[in-house]
CSV table of C-alpha atoms in Angstrom, one decimal:
chain,number,residue,atom,x,y,z
A,16,MET,CA,39.1,-61.4,42.7
A,17,ASN,CA,39.1,-58.9,45.9
A,18,LYS,CA,36.6,-57.0,47.4
A,19,ILE,CA,36.3,-54.1,45.3
A,20,SER,CA,36.1,-56.1,42.3
A,21,THR,CA,33.2,-57.8,43.5
A,22,MET,CA,31.4,-54.7,44.9
A,23,LEU,CA,31.5,-53.1,41.8
A,24,GLY,CA,30.6,-56.5,39.7
A,25,ALA,CA,27.2,-56.7,42.1
A,26,LEU,CA,26.6,-52.6,41.7
A,27,CYS,CA,26.8,-53.4,37.5
A,28,LEU,CA,24.3,-55.9,38.0
A,29,SER,CA,21.9,-54.0,40.6
A,30,VAL,CA,22.4,-51.5,38.0
A,31,SER,CA,21.0,-53.5,35.2
A,32,ALA,CA,18.4,-55.1,36.9
A,33,PHE,CA,16.7,-51.7,37.7
A,34,GLY,CA,16.7,-51.3,33.9
A,35,PHE,CA,20.3,-48.7,33.7
A,36,THR,CA,22.8,-49.6,31.2
A,37,THR,CA,26.2,-48.0,30.9
A,38,GLY,CA,25.7,-48.2,27.0
A,39,ALA,CA,25.2,-45.4,24.3
A,40,SER,CA,21.2,-44.6,25.1
A,41,ALA,CA,19.2,-44.4,22.3
A,42,LYS,CA,19.9,-41.7,19.3
A,43,THR,CA,18.3,-40.5,16.5
A,44,PHE,CA,20.6,-39.1,13.4
A,45,VAL,CA,19.7,-36.7,10.4
A,46,TYR,CA,22.3,-36.6,7.5
A,47,VAL,CA,21.3,-33.8,4.9
A,48,SER,CA,23.7,-33.9,1.5
A,49,ASN,CA,24.7,-31.0,0.0
A,50,ALA,CA,25.3,-31.0,-4.0
A,51,GLU,CA,27.1,-28.4,-4.0
A,52,ASP,CA,29.3,-28.4,-1.7
A,53,GLY,CA,30.2,-32.1,-2.6
A,54,ASP,CA,29.6,-33.4,1.6
A,55,ILE,CA,27.3,-34.3,3.9
A,56,ASP,CA,25.9,-32.8,7.2
A,57,GLY,CA,25.3,-35.1,10.4
A,58,PHE,CA,23.5,-33.8,12.9
A,59,VAL,CA,22.0,-36.0,15.9
A,60,MET,CA,18.0,-34.9,17.3
A,61,ASN,CA,17.0,-34.6,20.5
A,62,LYS,CA,13.8,-37.0,20.6
A,63,ALA,CA,11.9,-35.0,23.3
A,64,ASN,CA,11.9,-31.7,21.0
A,65,GLY,CA,13.3,-32.3,17.9
A,66,VAL,CA,16.2,-29.9,18.1
A,67,LEU,CA,19.1,-30.5,16.1
A,68,THR,CA,22.8,-30.7,17.4
A,69,SER,CA,25.7,-30.6,14.4
A,70,LEU,CA,28.2,-33.7,14.3
A,71,GLY,CA,30.2,-31.9,11.3
A,72,LYS,CA,30.5,-32.9,7.8
A,73,THR,CA,32.1,-36.0,6.2
A,74,LYS,CA,33.5,-35.5,2.6
A,75,ALA,CA,31.7,-37.2,-0.6
A,76,GLY,CA,31.6,-35.8,-4.0
A,77,LYS,CA,30.8,-32.9,-6.0
A,78,LEU,CA,26.7,-33.6,-6.9
A,79,VAL,CA,26.3,-35.9,-4.1
A,80,MET,CA,22.5,-36.0,-3.9
A,81,PRO,CA,20.1,-39.0,-2.8
A,82,MET,CA,21.0,-41.5,0.2
A,83,ALA,CA,19.5,-44.5,1.1
A,84,VAL,CA,20.0,-46.1,4.9
A,85,SER,CA,20.5,-50.0,4.8
A,86,PRO,CA,17.8,-51.8,6.4
A,87,ASN,CA,20.0,-52.8,9.4
A,88,LYS,CA,20.3,-48.9,9.7
A,89,GLN,CA,24.4,-49.5,9.6
A,90,PHE,CA,25.4,-48.1,6.6
A,91,LEU,CA,24.2,-45.0,4.7
A,92,TYR,CA,24.7,-45.2,0.8
A,93,ALA,CA,25.3,-41.7,-1.4
A,94,ALA,CA,25.5,-41.0,-4.6
A,95,VAL,CA,27.8,-39.1,-6.7
A,96,ARG,CA,26.6,-37.4,-10.1
A,97,SER,CA,29.8,-35.8,-11.5
A,98,GLN,CA,32.2,-38.4,-13.0
A,99,PRO,CA,32.8,-40.8,-12.3
A,100,PHE,CA,29.6,-41.7,-10.9
A,101,THR,CA,29.3,-43.8,-8.2
A,102,VAL,CA,28.6,-44.8,-5.0
A,103,VAL,CA,29.8,-44.3,-1.5
A,104,THR,CA,29.1,-46.7,1.8
A,105,TYR,CA,29.3,-44.8,4.7
A,106,ALA,CA,29.3,-47.1,8.5
A,107,ILE,CA,27.1,-45.1,10.8
A,108,ASP,CA,28.6,-45.5,14.4
A,109,PRO,CA,25.7,-46.5,16.4
A,110,ALA,CA,27.3,-44.3,19.6
A,111,SER,CA,28.1,-41.2,17.6
A,112,GLY,CA,26.3,-41.2,14.5
A,113,VAL,CA,29.7,-40.0,12.7
A,114,LEU,CA,30.1,-41.5,9.5
A,115,THR,CA,33.3,-43.5,8.1
A,116,GLN,CA,33.7,-43.8,4.6
A,117,LYS,CA,34.0,-48.1,3.6
A,118,ALA,CA,33.9,-48.6,0.0
A,119,THR,CA,32.9,-46.7,-3.6
A,120,ALA,CA,31.6,-48.8,-6.4
A,121,PRO,CA,30.8,-47.3,-10.3
A,122,LEU,CA,27.5,-46.9,-10.9
A,123,PRO,CA,26.3,-46.6,-14.8
A,124,ASP,CA,24.6,-43.1,-15.1
A,125,SER,CA,24.1,-40.1,-13.1
A,126,MET,CA,21.0,-41.6,-10.7
A,127,ALA,CA,18.7,-39.6,-8.9
A,128,TYR,CA,17.5,-41.9,-6.6
A,129,LEU,CA,18.5,-44.7,-4.3
A,130,SER,CA,16.5,-47.3,-2.5
A,131,THR,CA,17.7,-51.2,-1.0
A,132,ASP,CA,15.4,-54.3,-1.0
A,133,LYS,CA,14.2,-55.3,2.0
A,134,THR,CA,16.6,-57.8,2.6
A,135,GLY,CA,19.5,-55.2,2.2
A,136,ARG,CA,21.6,-57.6,-0.4
A,137,PHE,CA,20.4,-55.0,-3.5
A,138,LEU,CA,20.6,-51.2,-4.2
A,139,PHE,CA,18.4,-49.5,-6.7
A,140,SER,CA,19.0,-46.6,-8.4
A,141,ALA,CA,17.5,-44.6,-11.2
A,142,SER,CA,18.8,-41.9,-13.9
A,143,TYR,CA,16.6,-39.2,-15.2
A,144,GLY,CA,19.1,-38.0,-17.8
A,145,GLY,CA,20.0,-41.7,-18.8
A,146,ASN,CA,16.5,-42.9,-18.9
A,147,LYS,CA,17.3,-46.3,-16.9
A,148,ILE,CA,17.3,-48.1,-13.5
A,149,ALA,CA,20.3,-50.3,-12.2
A,150,VAL,CA,21.0,-53.2,-9.5
A,151,ASN,CA,24.3,-53.1,-7.6
A,152,PRO,CA,24.7,-55.7,-5.1
A,153,ILE,CA,26.0,-55.2,-1.6
A,154,ASN,CA,28.0,-57.3,-0.1
A,155,ALA,CA,27.5,-59.6,3.2
A,156,SER,CA,29.5,-56.7,4.6
A,157,GLY,CA,26.8,-54.6,3.5
A,158,LEU,CA,29.2,-52.8,1.4
A,159,VAL,CA,28.8,-51.7,-2.0
A,160,GLU,CA,31.8,-52.5,-3.7
A,161,SER,CA,30.7,-53.9,-7.8
A,162,GLU,CA,29.3,-52.3,-10.7
A,163,ALA,CA,25.8,-52.6,-11.3
A,164,ILE,CA,24.2,-56.4,-12.3
A,165,GLN,CA,21.8,-55.3,-14.1
A,166,VAL,CA,20.9,-52.2,-16.3
A,167,ILE,CA,17.5,-51.5,-17.8
A,168,PRO,CA,16.7,-49.2,-20.2
A,169,THR,CA,13.1,-47.1,-19.4
A,170,GLY,CA,11.0,-44.7,-20.9
A,171,GLU,CA,12.2,-40.8,-20.6
A,172,ASN,CA,13.6,-39.7,-17.4
A,173,ALA,CA,13.4,-42.2,-14.6
A,174,HIS,CA,13.1,-40.2,-11.4
A,175,CYS,CA,12.5,-43.2,-8.5
A,176,ILE,CA,13.1,-46.9,-8.1
A,177,ARG,CA,11.3,-48.6,-4.6
A,178,PRO,CA,10.4,-51.9,-4.2
A,179,ASP,CA,6.8,-52.6,-1.9
A,180,ARG,CA,6.9,-54.2,1.6
A,181,SER,CA,6.9,-57.3,0.4
A,182,ASN,CA,10.1,-56.7,-1.3
A,183,LYS,CA,8.6,-59.2,-4.1
A,184,PHE,CA,7.6,-55.8,-6.6
A,185,VAL,CA,9.9,-53.1,-7.9
A,186,TYR,CA,8.3,-49.9,-9.1
A,187,ALA,CA,10.0,-47.3,-11.0
A,188,THR,CA,8.5,-43.8,-12.0
A,189,ASN,CA,9.1,-42.3,-15.9
A,190,LEU,CA,8.4,-38.7,-15.8
A,191,GLY,CA,9.3,-37.7,-19.2
A,192,SER,CA,6.8,-40.8,-20.5
A,193,SER,CA,4.4,-40.4,-17.9
A,194,GLN,CA,4.5,-43.8,-16.7
A,195,ILE,CA,5.2,-46.1,-13.8
A,196,LEU,CA,6.9,-49.3,-14.4
A,197,GLN,CA,6.4,-52.6,-12.9
A,198,PHE,CA,8.5,-55.3,-12.5
A,199,ARG,CA,8.4,-59.0,-10.5
A,200,PHE,CA,11.7,-58.8,-8.1
A,201,ASP,CA,13.7,-61.7,-7.1
A,202,ALA,CA,15.6,-61.6,-4.0
A,203,LYS,CA,18.0,-64.1,-4.3
A,204,THR,CA,19.3,-63.2,-7.3
A,205,GLY,CA,18.9,-59.4,-7.8
A,206,ALA,CA,17.1,-59.9,-10.8
A,207,LEU,CA,14.3,-57.6,-11.9
A,208,THR,CA,11.5,-59.2,-14.9
A,209,PRO,CA,8.8,-56.9,-16.3
A,210,ASN,CA,5.3,-58.0,-14.8
A,211,GLU,CA,2.2,-58.0,-16.6
A,212,PRO,CA,1.6,-55.6,-17.7
A,213,PRO,CA,5.0,-54.2,-17.6
A,214,LEU,CA,3.7,-50.7,-17.1
A,215,ILE,CA,0.9,-48.4,-16.4
A,216,LYS,CA,0.3,-44.8,-17.6
A,217,SER,CA,-0.3,-41.9,-15.6
A,218,ARG,CA,-2.3,-38.8,-17.1
A,219,PRO,CA,-1.0,-36.9,-19.2
A,220,ASP,CA,0.9,-33.8,-18.4
A,221,ASN,CA,1.5,-35.0,-14.5
A,222,GLY,CA,5.1,-36.0,-15.1
A,223,PRO,CA,5.5,-39.2,-11.9
A,224,ARG,CA,8.5,-38.5,-10.0
A,225,HIS,CA,8.9,-40.0,-6.6
A,226,ILE,CA,6.7,-42.7,-5.0
A,227,VAL,CA,5.6,-44.1,-1.0
A,228,PHE,CA,3.5,-46.8,-0.2
A,229,SER,CA,0.7,-47.5,2.6
A,230,PRO,CA,1.6,-48.8,5.3
A,231,ASP,CA,-0.5,-51.7,4.9
A,232,GLY,CA,1.1,-52.3,1.5
A,233,LYS,CA,-2.4,-51.7,-0.1
A,234,TYR,CA,-1.9,-48.3,-2.0
A,235,LEU,CA,1.0,-46.9,-3.7
A,236,TYR,CA,1.0,-43.3,-3.7
A,237,VAL,CA,2.8,-40.7,-6.4
A,238,ILE,CA,3.8,-37.3,-6.6
A,239,HIS,CA,3.7,-35.5,-10.2
A,240,GLU,CA,6.1,-33.1,-10.7
A,241,LEU,CA,4.1,-31.0,-13.1
A,242,SER,CA,1.1,-30.6,-11.6
A,243,GLY,CA,1.5,-31.5,-8.1
A,244,ASN,CA,-1.1,-33.9,-8.2
A,245,ILE,CA,-0.9,-37.0,-6.0
A,246,ALA,CA,-2.3,-40.3,-7.2
A,247,GLN,CA,-3.6,-43.5,-5.5
A,248,PHE,CA,-3.0,-46.3,-7.1
A,249,SER,CA,-3.8,-50.0,-5.5
A,250,ILE,CA,-1.8,-52.8,-5.4
A,251,ASP,CA,-2.5,-56.3,-6.0
A,252,LYS,CA,-0.7,-57.7,-3.1
A,253,ALA,CA,-0.3,-61.2,-5.5
A,254,LYS,CA,0.3,-60.1,-8.8
A,255,GLY,CA,2.2,-56.9,-7.8
A,256,THR,CA,-0.2,-54.7,-10.4
A,257,LEU,CA,-1.3,-51.0,-10.3
A,258,THR,CA,-4.9,-49.7,-10.8
A,259,GLU,CA,-5.5,-46.3,-10.2
A,260,ILE,CA,-7.9,-44.6,-7.9
A,261,GLY,CA,-7.8,-41.3,-8.4
A,262,TYR,CA,-5.9,-38.2,-8.4
A,263,THR,CA,-5.6,-35.5,-5.8
A,264,GLY,CA,-4.4,-31.9,-6.1
A,265,SER,CA,-1.5,-30.4,-3.6
A,266,VAL,CA,-1.3,-27.0,-5.0
A,267,PRO,CA,-4.0,-25.0,-4.6
A,268,PRO,CA,-5.3,-23.1,-7.4
A,269,ASP,CA,-4.4,-19.6,-5.7
A,270,SER,CA,-1.0,-20.7,-5.8
A,271,GLY,CA,-0.7,-18.2,-8.9
A,272,LEU,CA,1.5,-21.2,-11.1
A,273,LEU,CA,1.2,-22.3,-14.1
A,274,PRO,CA,1.1,-26.1,-14.9
A,275,GLY,CA,4.9,-27.3,-14.9
A,276,LEU,CA,6.9,-28.2,-16.9
A,277,ALA,CA,9.8,-31.2,-17.8
A,278,ARG,CA,13.3,-30.0,-16.2
A,279,GLU,CA,17.0,-30.5,-18.5
A,280,ALA,CA,19.0,-33.2,-17.3
A,281,MET,CA,21.7,-31.8,-15.2
A,282,PRO,CA,25.0,-32.6,-16.6
A,283,ALA,CA,27.7,-33.6,-15.0
A,284,THR,CA,29.2,-30.8,-14.9
A,285,ALA,CA,27.3,-28.9,-13.2
A,286,THR,CA,28.3,-27.2,-10.2
A,287,SER,CA,25.0,-27.6,-8.4
A,288,GLY,CA,21.8,-29.1,-8.9
A,289,ALA,CA,19.7,-26.2,-8.0
A,290,ASN,CA,19.3,-24.5,-11.3
A,291,THR,CA,17.8,-27.1,-13.8
A,292,LYS,CA,15.3,-25.1,-16.0
A,293,PRO,CA,12.7,-26.1,-18.2
A,294,ALA,CA,14.0,-27.5,-21.5
A,295,ASP,CA,12.8,-25.2,-23.7
A,296,GLY,CA,14.0,-22.2,-21.5
A,297,ASP,CA,10.8,-21.3,-20.0
A,298,GLU,CA,11.0,-18.7,-17.1
A,299,LYS,CA,7.1,-18.5,-15.7
A,300,PRO,CA,6.3,-19.6,-12.4
A,301,ARG,CA,5.6,-23.2,-12.9
A,302,ILE,CA,4.7,-26.0,-10.5
A,303,TRP,CA,8.0,-27.8,-9.2
A,304,ALA,CA,6.4,-30.8,-7.3
A,305,ALA,CA,9.4,-32.8,-5.8
A,306,ASP,CA,8.8,-34.8,-2.7
A,307,LEU,CA,6.7,-37.2,-1.1
A,308,GLN,CA,6.4,-38.8,2.4
A,309,ILE,CA,4.0,-40.4,4.4
A,310,THR,CA,3.6,-40.9,8.4
A,311,PRO,CA,4.1,-44.7,9.7
A,312,ASN,CA,0.6,-44.6,10.9
A,313,GLY,CA,-0.6,-43.6,7.1
A,314,LYS,CA,-2.9,-40.8,8.5
A,315,PHE,CA,-1.3,-37.8,6.9
A,316,LEU,CA,0.6,-37.3,3.6
A,317,TYR,CA,3.5,-34.6,2.4
A,318,ALA,CA,4.7,-33.2,-0.6
A,319,SER,CA,7.2,-30.5,-1.5
A,320,GLU,CA,6.9,-28.1,-4.2
A,321,ARG,CA,10.0,-26.0,-5.0
A,322,THR,CA,8.7,-22.6,-6.8
A,323,GLY,CA,6.2,-21.7,-4.6
A,324,SER,CA,8.7,-23.2,-1.8
A,325,LYS,CA,5.9,-24.9,0.0
A,326,ILE,CA,5.0,-28.0,1.9
A,327,ALA,CA,1.7,-29.5,1.5
A,328,LEU,CA,-0.6,-31.5,4.0
A,329,LEU,CA,-2.9,-33.9,3.0
A,330,SER,CA,-5.0,-35.9,5.4
A,331,ILE,CA,-5.5,-39.5,4.5
A,332,ALA,CA,-9.1,-42.0,5.0
A,333,PRO,CA,-8.6,-44.7,7.4
A,334,ALA,CA,-11.2,-46.8,5.1
A,335,THR,CA,-10.4,-46.2,1.4
A,336,GLY,CA,-6.8,-44.4,1.5
A,337,LYS,CA,-7.8,-41.5,-0.2
A,338,PRO,CA,-5.8,-38.2,0.2
A,339,THR,CA,-7.8,-34.5,0.7
A,340,TYR,CA,-5.5,-31.6,0.6
A,341,VAL,CA,-5.5,-30.0,4.0
A,342,THR,CA,-3.2,-26.7,4.1
A,343,ASN,CA,0.0,-26.0,3.1
A,344,TYR,CA,3.5,-24.4,5.1
A,345,PRO,CA,6.0,-22.3,3.9
A,346,THR,CA,9.4,-23.8,4.0
A,347,GLU,CA,13.1,-23.6,2.9
A,348,THR,CA,13.8,-22.0,-0.5
A,349,GLN,CA,13.4,-24.5,-3.2
A,350,PRO,CA,12.4,-28.0,-1.2
A,351,ARG,CA,14.0,-30.8,-3.2
A,352,GLY,CA,13.8,-32.9,0.2
A,353,ILE,CA,11.5,-33.5,3.0
A,354,ARG,CA,11.7,-36.7,5.6
A,355,ILE,CA,9.7,-38.1,8.6
A,356,ASP,CA,11.0,-39.8,11.4
A,357,PRO,CA,10.5,-43.0,12.4
A,358,THR,CA,8.5,-42.4,15.0
A,359,GLY,CA,6.5,-39.9,13.2
A,360,LYS,CA,6.6,-37.1,15.5
A,361,TYR,CA,9.0,-34.6,13.1
A,362,LEU,CA,9.7,-33.8,9.4
A,363,VAL,CA,13.0,-32.6,8.3
A,364,ALA,CA,12.9,-29.9,5.4
A,365,SER,CA,16.2,-29.0,3.2
A,366,GLY,CA,16.1,-26.3,0.4
A,367,GLU,CA,18.3,-26.3,-2.5
A,368,LYS,CA,18.8,-22.7,-2.3
A,369,SER,CA,18.6,-22.7,1.7
A,370,ASP,CA,21.3,-22.4,4.0
A,371,ARG,CA,19.4,-24.1,6.3
A,372,VAL,CA,17.2,-27.3,7.0
A,373,SER,CA,13.9,-26.8,9.3
A,374,VAL,CA,12.5,-29.1,11.7
A,375,TYR,CA,8.8,-29.5,11.9
A,376,LYS,CA,6.6,-31.2,14.8
A,377,ILE,CA,3.6,-33.5,13.3
A,378,ASN,CA,0.8,-32.5,15.6
A,379,GLN,CA,-0.6,-36.6,15.8
A,380,ALA,CA,-3.9,-35.6,15.9
A,381,ASP,CA,-4.5,-33.6,12.7
A,382,GLY,CA,-1.2,-33.8,10.7
A,383,ARG,CA,-0.2,-29.7,11.0
A,384,LEU,CA,3.5,-28.5,11.5
A,385,THR,CA,4.9,-26.1,14.1
A,386,PRO,CA,8.5,-25.0,13.6
A,387,VAL,CA,10.8,-26.6,15.9
A,388,GLY,CA,13.8,-24.6,14.4
A,389,ARG,CA,15.8,-24.1,11.5
A,390,TYR,CA,19.7,-25.6,11.5
A,391,PRO,CA,22.7,-24.6,8.8
A,392,VAL,CA,24.0,-26.4,6.2
A,393,GLY,CA,25.7,-26.6,3.0
A,394,LYS,CA,25.1,-25.3,-0.3
A,395,ASP,CA,22.5,-27.6,-2.4
A,396,ALA,CA,21.4,-29.1,0.2
A,397,ASN,CA,18.7,-31.5,-1.6
A,398,TRP,CA,18.4,-35.0,0.4
A,399,VAL,CA,17.3,-35.8,3.7
A,400,GLU,CA,17.6,-39.3,5.6
A,401,ILE,CA,17.0,-40.1,9.7
A,402,VAL,CA,18.4,-43.1,11.2
A,403,ASP,CA,17.0,-44.0,14.1
A,404,LEU,CA,18.6,-46.6,16.3
A,405,PRO,CA,17.1,-48.5,19.8
């Protein structure tokens, strides 16, 4: 080794010793699926101020909507809800955030929700129009390449499916049947088996939609599409069964909105997911709640409502987990998807009838939102995922 090489080597060791590296710095990436355009917008988020910088667009397929991130943060899964129904696996470049398609696999229907188990070996999906849930295997390389190993008929309008924090139990909502299904989950085989009891009913005319879990695993919260009410359930950690604690409104009485009606299923021939109508054709302004997110510290809930284009803030009591409505904020038109970054500092909201996404800074003391900026996206932006890499 010559003197120059020796000196360079010593310099690199010295730099490393002082905590500097020549590798990529920590990054936060934001992905937004655009159903009508059939692609996914990518952004890098500045962790210091929440500002987004575009990474460009990645082709997916018409009516690409729900997405999920692998537990190891190496892959993004996206469901295409036009025929043939598929899930696309993308590798996430850890340095640039660029998506590279690696695999496709069939889904048993038009799936409105995706999630993975905590091991990253199984992909769960739920079909609103098909009244079913499914489990697809994820291979050792992180790819979904095979068809579902289990397809389970449900009540009407399956809308969400998620495992609990222990990965021993799985819950799925049925909007039309006003119920939450309870399953035991075998993480070795991917098998779902009905718990005892197999379901818990929600209050009539509410329409359970999306669910989130408290960070301590004690509670499950459900946003109801037809009322905007957020239900709190306690979780029996040994049995995985739910017990209702109470309901809290996220849509204030002065909103001028009537109680909601169940929406028609989106056909596979649709050009957009933004225009579904109540099944009876009613055109009156009605509650149409969509997404629900919880901060990583468990202090705040945020709920989106599409008719009024608002995001509601609710505080959570530390001792009881009870939500309390605080206020709401105007946001992108018809906000279907919202997401909080893993640090709990920022919230990103997409609107099905907007050509922008909004970023908000979350006040760590009281949860209030302050706008950071708005950024261009494609048509019918509906789902947001955020990946934080060290």
